[in-house]
Tab-separated table of C-alpha atoms and ligand atoms in Angstrom:
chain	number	residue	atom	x	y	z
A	1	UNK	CA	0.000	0.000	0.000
A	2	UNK	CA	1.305	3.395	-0.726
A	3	UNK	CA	-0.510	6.353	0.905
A	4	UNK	CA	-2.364	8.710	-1.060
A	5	UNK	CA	-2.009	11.914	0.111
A	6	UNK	CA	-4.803	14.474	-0.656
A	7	UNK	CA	-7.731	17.063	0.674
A	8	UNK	CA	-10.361	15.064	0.146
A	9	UNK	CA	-12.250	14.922	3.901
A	10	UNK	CA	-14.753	12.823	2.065
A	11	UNK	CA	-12.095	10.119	1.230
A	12	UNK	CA	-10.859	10.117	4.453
A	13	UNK	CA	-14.437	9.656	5.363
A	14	UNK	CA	-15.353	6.751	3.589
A	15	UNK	CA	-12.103	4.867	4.671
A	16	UNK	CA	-12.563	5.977	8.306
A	17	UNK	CA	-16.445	4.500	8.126
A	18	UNK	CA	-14.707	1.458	6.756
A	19	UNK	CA	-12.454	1.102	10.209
A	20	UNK	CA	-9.689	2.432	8.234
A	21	UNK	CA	-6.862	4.400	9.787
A	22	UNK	CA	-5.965	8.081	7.745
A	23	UNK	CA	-3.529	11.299	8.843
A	24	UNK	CA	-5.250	13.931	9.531
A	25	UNK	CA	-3.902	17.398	10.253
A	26	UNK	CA	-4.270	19.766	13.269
A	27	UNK	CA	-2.870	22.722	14.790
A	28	UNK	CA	-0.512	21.230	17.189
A	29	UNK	CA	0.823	18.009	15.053
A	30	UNK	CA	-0.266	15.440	12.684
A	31	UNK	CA	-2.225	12.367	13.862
A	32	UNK	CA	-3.267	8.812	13.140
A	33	UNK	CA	-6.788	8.501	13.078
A	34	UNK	CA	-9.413	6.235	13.007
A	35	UNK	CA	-12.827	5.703	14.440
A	36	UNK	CA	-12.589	5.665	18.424
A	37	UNK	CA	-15.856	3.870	18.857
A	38	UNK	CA	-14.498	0.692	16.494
A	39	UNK	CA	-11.497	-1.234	18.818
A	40	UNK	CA	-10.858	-2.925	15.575
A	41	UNK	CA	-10.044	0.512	14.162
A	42	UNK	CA	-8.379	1.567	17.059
A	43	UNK	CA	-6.133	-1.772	17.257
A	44	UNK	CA	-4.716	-0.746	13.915
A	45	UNK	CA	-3.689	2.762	15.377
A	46	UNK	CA	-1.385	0.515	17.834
A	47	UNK	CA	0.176	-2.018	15.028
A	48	UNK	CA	1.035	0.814	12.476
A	49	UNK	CA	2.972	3.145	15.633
A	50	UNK	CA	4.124	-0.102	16.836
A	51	UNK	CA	2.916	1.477	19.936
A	52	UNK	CA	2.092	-0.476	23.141
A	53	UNK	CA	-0.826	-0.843	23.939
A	54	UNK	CA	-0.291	0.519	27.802
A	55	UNK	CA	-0.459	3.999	26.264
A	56	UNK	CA	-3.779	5.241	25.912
A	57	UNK	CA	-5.036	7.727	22.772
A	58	UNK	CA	-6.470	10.972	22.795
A	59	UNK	CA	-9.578	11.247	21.194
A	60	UNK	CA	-10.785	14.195	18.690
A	61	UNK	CA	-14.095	15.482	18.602
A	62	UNK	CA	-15.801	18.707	16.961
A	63	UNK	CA	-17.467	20.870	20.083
A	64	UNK	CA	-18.115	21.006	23.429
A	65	UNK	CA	-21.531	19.156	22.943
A	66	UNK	CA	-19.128	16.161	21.876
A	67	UNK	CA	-17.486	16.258	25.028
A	68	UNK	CA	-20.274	16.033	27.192
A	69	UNK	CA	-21.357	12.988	24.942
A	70	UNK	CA	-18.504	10.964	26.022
A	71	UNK	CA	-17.093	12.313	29.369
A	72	UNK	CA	-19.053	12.326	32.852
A	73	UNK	CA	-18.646	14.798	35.440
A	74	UNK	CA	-16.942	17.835	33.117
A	75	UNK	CA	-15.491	19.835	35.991
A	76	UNK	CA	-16.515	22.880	35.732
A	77	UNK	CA	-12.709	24.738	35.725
A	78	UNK	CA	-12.365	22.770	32.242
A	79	UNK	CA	-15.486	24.211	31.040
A	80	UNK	CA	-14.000	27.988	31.700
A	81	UNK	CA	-10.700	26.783	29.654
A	82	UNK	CA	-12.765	25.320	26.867
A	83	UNK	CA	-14.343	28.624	26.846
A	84	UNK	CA	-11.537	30.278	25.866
A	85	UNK	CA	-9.369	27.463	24.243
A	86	UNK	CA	-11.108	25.173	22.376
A	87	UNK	CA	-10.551	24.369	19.741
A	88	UNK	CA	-6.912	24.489	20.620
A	89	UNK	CA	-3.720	22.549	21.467
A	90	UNK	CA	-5.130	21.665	24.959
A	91	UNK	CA	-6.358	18.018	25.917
A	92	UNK	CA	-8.372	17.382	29.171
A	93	UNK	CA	-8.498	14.017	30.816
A	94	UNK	CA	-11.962	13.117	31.645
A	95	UNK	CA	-14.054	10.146	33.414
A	96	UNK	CA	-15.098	8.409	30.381
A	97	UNK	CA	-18.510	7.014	29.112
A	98	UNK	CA	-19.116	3.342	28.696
A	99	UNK	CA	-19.690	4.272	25.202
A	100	UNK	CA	-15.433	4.305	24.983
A	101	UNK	CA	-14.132	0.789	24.822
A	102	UNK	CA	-11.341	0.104	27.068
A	103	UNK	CA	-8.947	-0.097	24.207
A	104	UNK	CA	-8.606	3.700	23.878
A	105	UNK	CA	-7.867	4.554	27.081
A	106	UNK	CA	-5.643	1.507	28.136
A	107	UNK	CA	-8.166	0.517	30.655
A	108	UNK	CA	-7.879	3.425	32.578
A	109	UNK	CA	-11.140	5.592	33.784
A	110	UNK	CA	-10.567	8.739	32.144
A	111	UNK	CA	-9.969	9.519	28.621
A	112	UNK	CA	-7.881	12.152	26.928
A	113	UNK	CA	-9.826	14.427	24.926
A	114	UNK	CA	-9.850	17.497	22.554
A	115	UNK	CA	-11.356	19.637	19.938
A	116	UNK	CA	-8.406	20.329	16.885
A	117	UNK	CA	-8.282	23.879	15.664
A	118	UNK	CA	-8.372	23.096	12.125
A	119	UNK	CA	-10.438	23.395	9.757
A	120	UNK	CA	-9.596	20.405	7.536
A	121	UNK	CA	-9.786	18.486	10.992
A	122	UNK	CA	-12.847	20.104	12.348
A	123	UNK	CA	-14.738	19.639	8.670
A	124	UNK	CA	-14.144	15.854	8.957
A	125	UNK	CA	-15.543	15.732	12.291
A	126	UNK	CA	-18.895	17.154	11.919
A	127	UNK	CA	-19.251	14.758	8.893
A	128	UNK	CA	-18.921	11.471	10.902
A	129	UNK	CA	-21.001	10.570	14.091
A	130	UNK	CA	-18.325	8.945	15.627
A	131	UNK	CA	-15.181	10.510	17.825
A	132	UNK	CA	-11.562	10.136	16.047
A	133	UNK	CA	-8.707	8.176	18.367
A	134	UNK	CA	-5.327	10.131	17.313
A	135	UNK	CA	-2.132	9.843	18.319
A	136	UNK	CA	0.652	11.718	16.472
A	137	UNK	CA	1.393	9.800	13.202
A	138	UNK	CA	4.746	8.593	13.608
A	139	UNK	CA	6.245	5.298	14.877
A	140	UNK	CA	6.018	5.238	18.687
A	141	UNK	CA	8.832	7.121	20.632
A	142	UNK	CA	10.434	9.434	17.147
A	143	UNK	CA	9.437	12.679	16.859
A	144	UNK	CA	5.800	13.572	15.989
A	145	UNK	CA	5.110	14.930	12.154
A	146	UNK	CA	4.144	18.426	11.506
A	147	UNK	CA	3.551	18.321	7.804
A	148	UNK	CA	1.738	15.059	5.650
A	149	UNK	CA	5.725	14.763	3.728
A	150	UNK	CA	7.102	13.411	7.610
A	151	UNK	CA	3.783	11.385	7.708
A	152	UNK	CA	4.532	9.756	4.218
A	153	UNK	CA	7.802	9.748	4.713
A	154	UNK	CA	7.390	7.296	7.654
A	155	UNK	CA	3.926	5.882	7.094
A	156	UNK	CA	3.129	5.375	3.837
A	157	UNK	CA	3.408	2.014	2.959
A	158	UNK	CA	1.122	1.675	6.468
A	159	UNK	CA	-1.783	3.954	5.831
A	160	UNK	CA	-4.171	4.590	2.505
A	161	UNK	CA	-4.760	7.896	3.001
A	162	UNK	CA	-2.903	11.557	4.370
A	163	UNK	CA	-4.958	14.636	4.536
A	164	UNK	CA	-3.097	17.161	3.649
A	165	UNK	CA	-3.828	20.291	6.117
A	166	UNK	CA	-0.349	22.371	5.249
A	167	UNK	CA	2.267	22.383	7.924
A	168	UNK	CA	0.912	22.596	11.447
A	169	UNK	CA	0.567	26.295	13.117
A	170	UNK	CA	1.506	25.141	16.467
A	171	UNK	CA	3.944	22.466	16.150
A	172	UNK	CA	4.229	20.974	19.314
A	173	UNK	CA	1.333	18.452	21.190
A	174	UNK	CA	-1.492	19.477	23.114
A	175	UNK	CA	-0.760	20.644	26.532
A	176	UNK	CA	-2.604	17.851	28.708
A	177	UNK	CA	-4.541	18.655	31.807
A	178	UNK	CA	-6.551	16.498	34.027
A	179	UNK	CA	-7.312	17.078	37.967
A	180	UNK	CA	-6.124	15.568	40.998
A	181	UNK	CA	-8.005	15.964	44.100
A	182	UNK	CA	-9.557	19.020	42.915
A	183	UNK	CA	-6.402	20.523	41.707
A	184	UNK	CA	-5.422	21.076	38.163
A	185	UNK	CA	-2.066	18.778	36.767
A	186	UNK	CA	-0.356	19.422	33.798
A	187	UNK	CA	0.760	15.534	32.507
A	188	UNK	CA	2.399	17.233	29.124
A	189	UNK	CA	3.530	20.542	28.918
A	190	UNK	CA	2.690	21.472	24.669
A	191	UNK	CA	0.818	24.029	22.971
A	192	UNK	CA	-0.892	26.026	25.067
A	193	UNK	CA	1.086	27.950	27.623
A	194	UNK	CA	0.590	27.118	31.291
A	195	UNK	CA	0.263	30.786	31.837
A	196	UNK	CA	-2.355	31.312	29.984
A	197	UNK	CA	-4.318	27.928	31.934
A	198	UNK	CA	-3.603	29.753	35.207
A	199	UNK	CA	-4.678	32.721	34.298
A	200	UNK	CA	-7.813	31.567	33.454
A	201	UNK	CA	-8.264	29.551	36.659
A	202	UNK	CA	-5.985	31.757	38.918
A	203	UNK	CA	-4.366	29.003	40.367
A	204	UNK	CA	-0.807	28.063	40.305
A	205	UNK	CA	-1.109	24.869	38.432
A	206	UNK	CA	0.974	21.655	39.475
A	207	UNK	CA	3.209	20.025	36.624
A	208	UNK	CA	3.829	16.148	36.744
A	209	UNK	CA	7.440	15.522	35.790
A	210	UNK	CA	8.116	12.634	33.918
A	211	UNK	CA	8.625	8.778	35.385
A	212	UNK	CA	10.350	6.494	33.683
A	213	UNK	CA	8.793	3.567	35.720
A	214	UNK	CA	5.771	4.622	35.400
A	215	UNK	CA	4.590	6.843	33.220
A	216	UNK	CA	1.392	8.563	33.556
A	217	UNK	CA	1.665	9.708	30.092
A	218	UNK	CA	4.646	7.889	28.102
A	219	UNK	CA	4.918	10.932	26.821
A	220	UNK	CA	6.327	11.669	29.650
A	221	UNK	CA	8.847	8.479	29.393
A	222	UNK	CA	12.113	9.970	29.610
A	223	UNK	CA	13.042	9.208	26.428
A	224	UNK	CA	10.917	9.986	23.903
A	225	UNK	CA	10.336	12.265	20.826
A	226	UNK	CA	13.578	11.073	19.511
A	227	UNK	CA	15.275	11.524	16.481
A	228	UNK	CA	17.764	9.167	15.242
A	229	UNK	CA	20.883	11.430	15.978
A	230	UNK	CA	23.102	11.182	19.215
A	231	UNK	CA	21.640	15.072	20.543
A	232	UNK	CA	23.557	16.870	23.616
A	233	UNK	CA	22.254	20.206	25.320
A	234	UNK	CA	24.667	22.645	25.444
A	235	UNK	CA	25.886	24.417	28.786
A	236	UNK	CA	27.889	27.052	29.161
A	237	UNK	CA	30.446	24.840	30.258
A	238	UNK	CA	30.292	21.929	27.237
A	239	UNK	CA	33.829	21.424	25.192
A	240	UNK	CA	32.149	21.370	21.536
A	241	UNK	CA	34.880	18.375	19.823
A	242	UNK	CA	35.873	19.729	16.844
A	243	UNK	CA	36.891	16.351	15.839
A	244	UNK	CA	33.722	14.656	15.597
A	245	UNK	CA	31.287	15.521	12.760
A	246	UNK	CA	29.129	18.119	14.227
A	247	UNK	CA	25.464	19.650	13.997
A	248	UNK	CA	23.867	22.496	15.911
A	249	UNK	CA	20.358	23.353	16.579
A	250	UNK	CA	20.410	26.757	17.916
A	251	UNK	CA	17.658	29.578	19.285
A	252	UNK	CA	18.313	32.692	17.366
A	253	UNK	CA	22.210	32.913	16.733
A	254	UNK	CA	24.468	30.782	14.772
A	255	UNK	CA	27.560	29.143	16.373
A	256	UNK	CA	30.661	30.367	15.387
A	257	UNK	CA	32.755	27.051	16.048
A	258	UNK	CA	30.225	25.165	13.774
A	259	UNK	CA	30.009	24.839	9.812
A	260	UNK	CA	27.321	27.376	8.907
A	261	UNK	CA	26.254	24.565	6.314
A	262	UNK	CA	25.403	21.729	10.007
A	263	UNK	CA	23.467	24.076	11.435
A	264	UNK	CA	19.518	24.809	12.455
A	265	UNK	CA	18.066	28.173	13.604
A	266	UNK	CA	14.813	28.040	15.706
A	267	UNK	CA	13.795	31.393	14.670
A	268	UNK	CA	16.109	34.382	13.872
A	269	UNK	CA	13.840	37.074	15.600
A	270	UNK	CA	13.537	34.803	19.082
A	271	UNK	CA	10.670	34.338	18.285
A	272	UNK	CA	8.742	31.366	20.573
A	273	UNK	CA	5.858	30.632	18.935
A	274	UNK	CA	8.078	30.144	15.722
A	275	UNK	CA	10.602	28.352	17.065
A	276	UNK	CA	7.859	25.716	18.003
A	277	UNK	CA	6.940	25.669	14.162
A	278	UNK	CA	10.188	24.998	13.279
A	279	UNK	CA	11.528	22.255	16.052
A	280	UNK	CA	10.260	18.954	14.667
A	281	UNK	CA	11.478	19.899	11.297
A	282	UNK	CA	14.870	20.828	12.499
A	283	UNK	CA	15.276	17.079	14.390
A	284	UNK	CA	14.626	15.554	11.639
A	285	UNK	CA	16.529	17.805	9.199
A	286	UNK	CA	19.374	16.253	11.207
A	287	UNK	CA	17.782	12.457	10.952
A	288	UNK	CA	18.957	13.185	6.682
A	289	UNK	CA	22.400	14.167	7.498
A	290	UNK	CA	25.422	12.127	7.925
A	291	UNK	CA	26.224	13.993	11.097
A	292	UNK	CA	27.712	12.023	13.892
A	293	UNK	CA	26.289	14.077	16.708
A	294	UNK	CA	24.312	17.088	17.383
A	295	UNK	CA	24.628	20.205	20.204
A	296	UNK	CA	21.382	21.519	21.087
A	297	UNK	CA	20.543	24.877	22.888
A	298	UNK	CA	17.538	25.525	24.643
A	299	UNK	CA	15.223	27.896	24.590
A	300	UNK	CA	14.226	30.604	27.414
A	301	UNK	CA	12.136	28.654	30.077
A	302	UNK	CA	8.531	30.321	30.018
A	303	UNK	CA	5.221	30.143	27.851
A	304	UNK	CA	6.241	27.759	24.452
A	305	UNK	CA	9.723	27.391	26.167
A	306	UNK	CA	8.760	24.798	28.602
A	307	UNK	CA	7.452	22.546	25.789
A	308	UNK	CA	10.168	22.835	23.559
A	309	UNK	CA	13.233	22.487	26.219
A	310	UNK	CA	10.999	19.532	27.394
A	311	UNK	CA	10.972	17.847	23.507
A	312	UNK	CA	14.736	18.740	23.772
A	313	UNK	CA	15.623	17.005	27.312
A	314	UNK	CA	14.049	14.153	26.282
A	315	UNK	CA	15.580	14.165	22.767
A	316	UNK	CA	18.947	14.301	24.355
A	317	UNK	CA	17.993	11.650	26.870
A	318	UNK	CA	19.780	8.160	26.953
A	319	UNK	CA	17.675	5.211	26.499
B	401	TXA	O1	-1.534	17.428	19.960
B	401	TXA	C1	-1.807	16.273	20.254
B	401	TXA	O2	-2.204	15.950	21.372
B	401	TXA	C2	-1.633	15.226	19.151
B	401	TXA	C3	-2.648	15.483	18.052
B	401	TXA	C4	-2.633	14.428	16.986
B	401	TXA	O3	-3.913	15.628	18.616
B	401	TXA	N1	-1.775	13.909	19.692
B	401	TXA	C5	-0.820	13.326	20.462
B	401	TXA	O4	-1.120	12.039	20.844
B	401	TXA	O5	0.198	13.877	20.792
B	401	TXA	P1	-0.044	11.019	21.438
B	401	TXA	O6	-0.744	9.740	21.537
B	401	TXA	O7	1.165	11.035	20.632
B	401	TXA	O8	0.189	11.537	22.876
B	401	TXA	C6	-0.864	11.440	23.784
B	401	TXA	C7	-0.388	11.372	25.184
B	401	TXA	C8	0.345	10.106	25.462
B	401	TXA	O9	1.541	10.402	26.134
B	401	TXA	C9	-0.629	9.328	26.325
B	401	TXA	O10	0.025	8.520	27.232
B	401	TXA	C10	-1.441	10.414	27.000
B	401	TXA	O11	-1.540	11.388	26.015
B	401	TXA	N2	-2.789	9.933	27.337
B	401	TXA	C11	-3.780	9.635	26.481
B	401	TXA	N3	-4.852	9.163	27.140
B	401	TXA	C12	-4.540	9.159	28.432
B	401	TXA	C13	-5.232	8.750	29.609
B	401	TXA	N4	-6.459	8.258	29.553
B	401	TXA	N5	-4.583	8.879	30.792
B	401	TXA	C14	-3.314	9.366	30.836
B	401	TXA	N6	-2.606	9.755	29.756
B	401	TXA	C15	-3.209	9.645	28.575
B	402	MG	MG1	3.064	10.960	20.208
């Protein structure tokens, strides 16, 4: 099978009705869809990822109506947030209906769920009557797509069909939230800025780091989001070896000690929001290289910052 790719929502449609899996695009990065309601559909989300199946999906619907169809007991601080930010890169985990079968969520009582902000996305969704499970579209633990040509270039001899929304606006994955004994835990820092969440709820929200044991979210295993290439954050203090065939992904500036032609700017104006854009493509810019090794730099740690530096530790972390 080769993968179509296209902007056809009515092909991707038909295949999803069939219990087919298709990319689709969103804001914050590409995903793997396919009817959340089916877990025969669903089980082929898990065997073309090669994900396991101990890490539950998020699931994509339309509106807030949609939520309430599928969740119980919407807390009310989520309702103020999707107020404001849905559609947008934020996912809430909620009790789930019985009408979600176990295979989604991994067994576990609440389900991850959001509304896409896009319109190719959105359009597709208020033409089925079922919820799409989507996990980013690339094989479980590399880094997550943010145009269909990283889909295809990984999935298509898996998947019929790529909807082709553009490159993503956001670039990174949905900030997740869910709460814990009334207060409100961020599992994955992504696309929408914790400040902005607790300014909405004025509270100082509490952020899960990750655990390698056992992860809450595996995307909050320590290593994940990988690219290929061995990555190392730079410190002030790091001896760059001039030896070794070098790469650098850098914030704003270019390094002098580095061949201009090995090396990956963020965004020239500083800019956060594009430097999000831009990070996925940069990692796997490097993945097409023959470099041996890469220096990374972070970014400043506040809004977008967290979620990138986060993509970066974990890029740079040993298996
Ligand atoms: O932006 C996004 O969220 C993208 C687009 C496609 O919507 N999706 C995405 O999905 O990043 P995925 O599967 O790559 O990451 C979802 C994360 C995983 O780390 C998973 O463990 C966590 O969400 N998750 C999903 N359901 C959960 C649940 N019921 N309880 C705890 N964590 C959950
Ligand atoms: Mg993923």
């Amino acid at each position: 099978m080769i993968a179509e790719t296209g902007r056809n929502i009515y092909e991707a449609k038909n295949l999803l009705e069939r219990g087919e899996v298709v990319a689709i695009p969103t804001e914050t990065v590409y995903g793997l869809a396919g009817n959340a309601l089916n877990p025969e559909a669903v089980s082929k989300i898990f065997a073309v990822k090669n994900r396991p199946t101990f890490d539950p999906l998020i699931i994509h619907v339309s509106g807030i109506t949609e939520i309430e169809k599928y969740t119980q007991n919407f807390p009310e601080k989520f309702s103020q947030l999707a107020q404001k930010y849905m559609p947008g890169p934020l996912t809430f985990l909620i009790e789930k209906k019985n009408i979600i079968p176990d295979i989604v969520t991994s067994g576990l009582g609440k389900v991850a769920i959001r509304i896409p902000d896009h319109i190719l996305a959105l359009e597709l969704l208020k033409n089925l009557d079922f919820p799409l499970a989507a996990p980013s579209a690339n094989p479980f633990g590399y880094v997550s797509p943010t145009s269909a040509r990283h889909v295809f270039d990984q999935l298509g001899e898996k998947i019929p069909y790529i909807l082709d929304g553009g490159s993503c606006k956001i670039g990174l994955e949905s900030t997740i939230i869910g709460l814990e004994n009334g207060a409100t835990v961020v599992y994955r820092k992504g696309g929408l800025e914790i400040e902005k969440i607790e300014d909405i709820l004025q509270e100082k929200i509490i952020l899960k780091e990750h655990s390698s044991s056992n992860p809450q979210a595996p995307g909050m295993l320590e290593k994940h989001y990988s690219p290929d290439k061995k990555i190392e954050i730079l410190s002030a203090d790091t001896e760059i070896n001039q030896t070794e065939n070098i790469g650098f992904l850098g914030f704003e500036k270019l390094k002098s000690e580095i061949n201009i032609n090995n090396q990956f700017i963020l965004s020239k104006n500083g800019d956060l929001q594009e430097a999000a854009r831009n990070l996925f493509e940069g990692l796997r810019w490097f993945d097409k290289t023959t470099l041996e090794k890469i220096y990374v730099e972070l970014v400043p740690e506040h809004g977008l910052g967290l979620a990138i530096n986060d993509r970066l530790r974990r890029a740079a972390a040993k298996s």
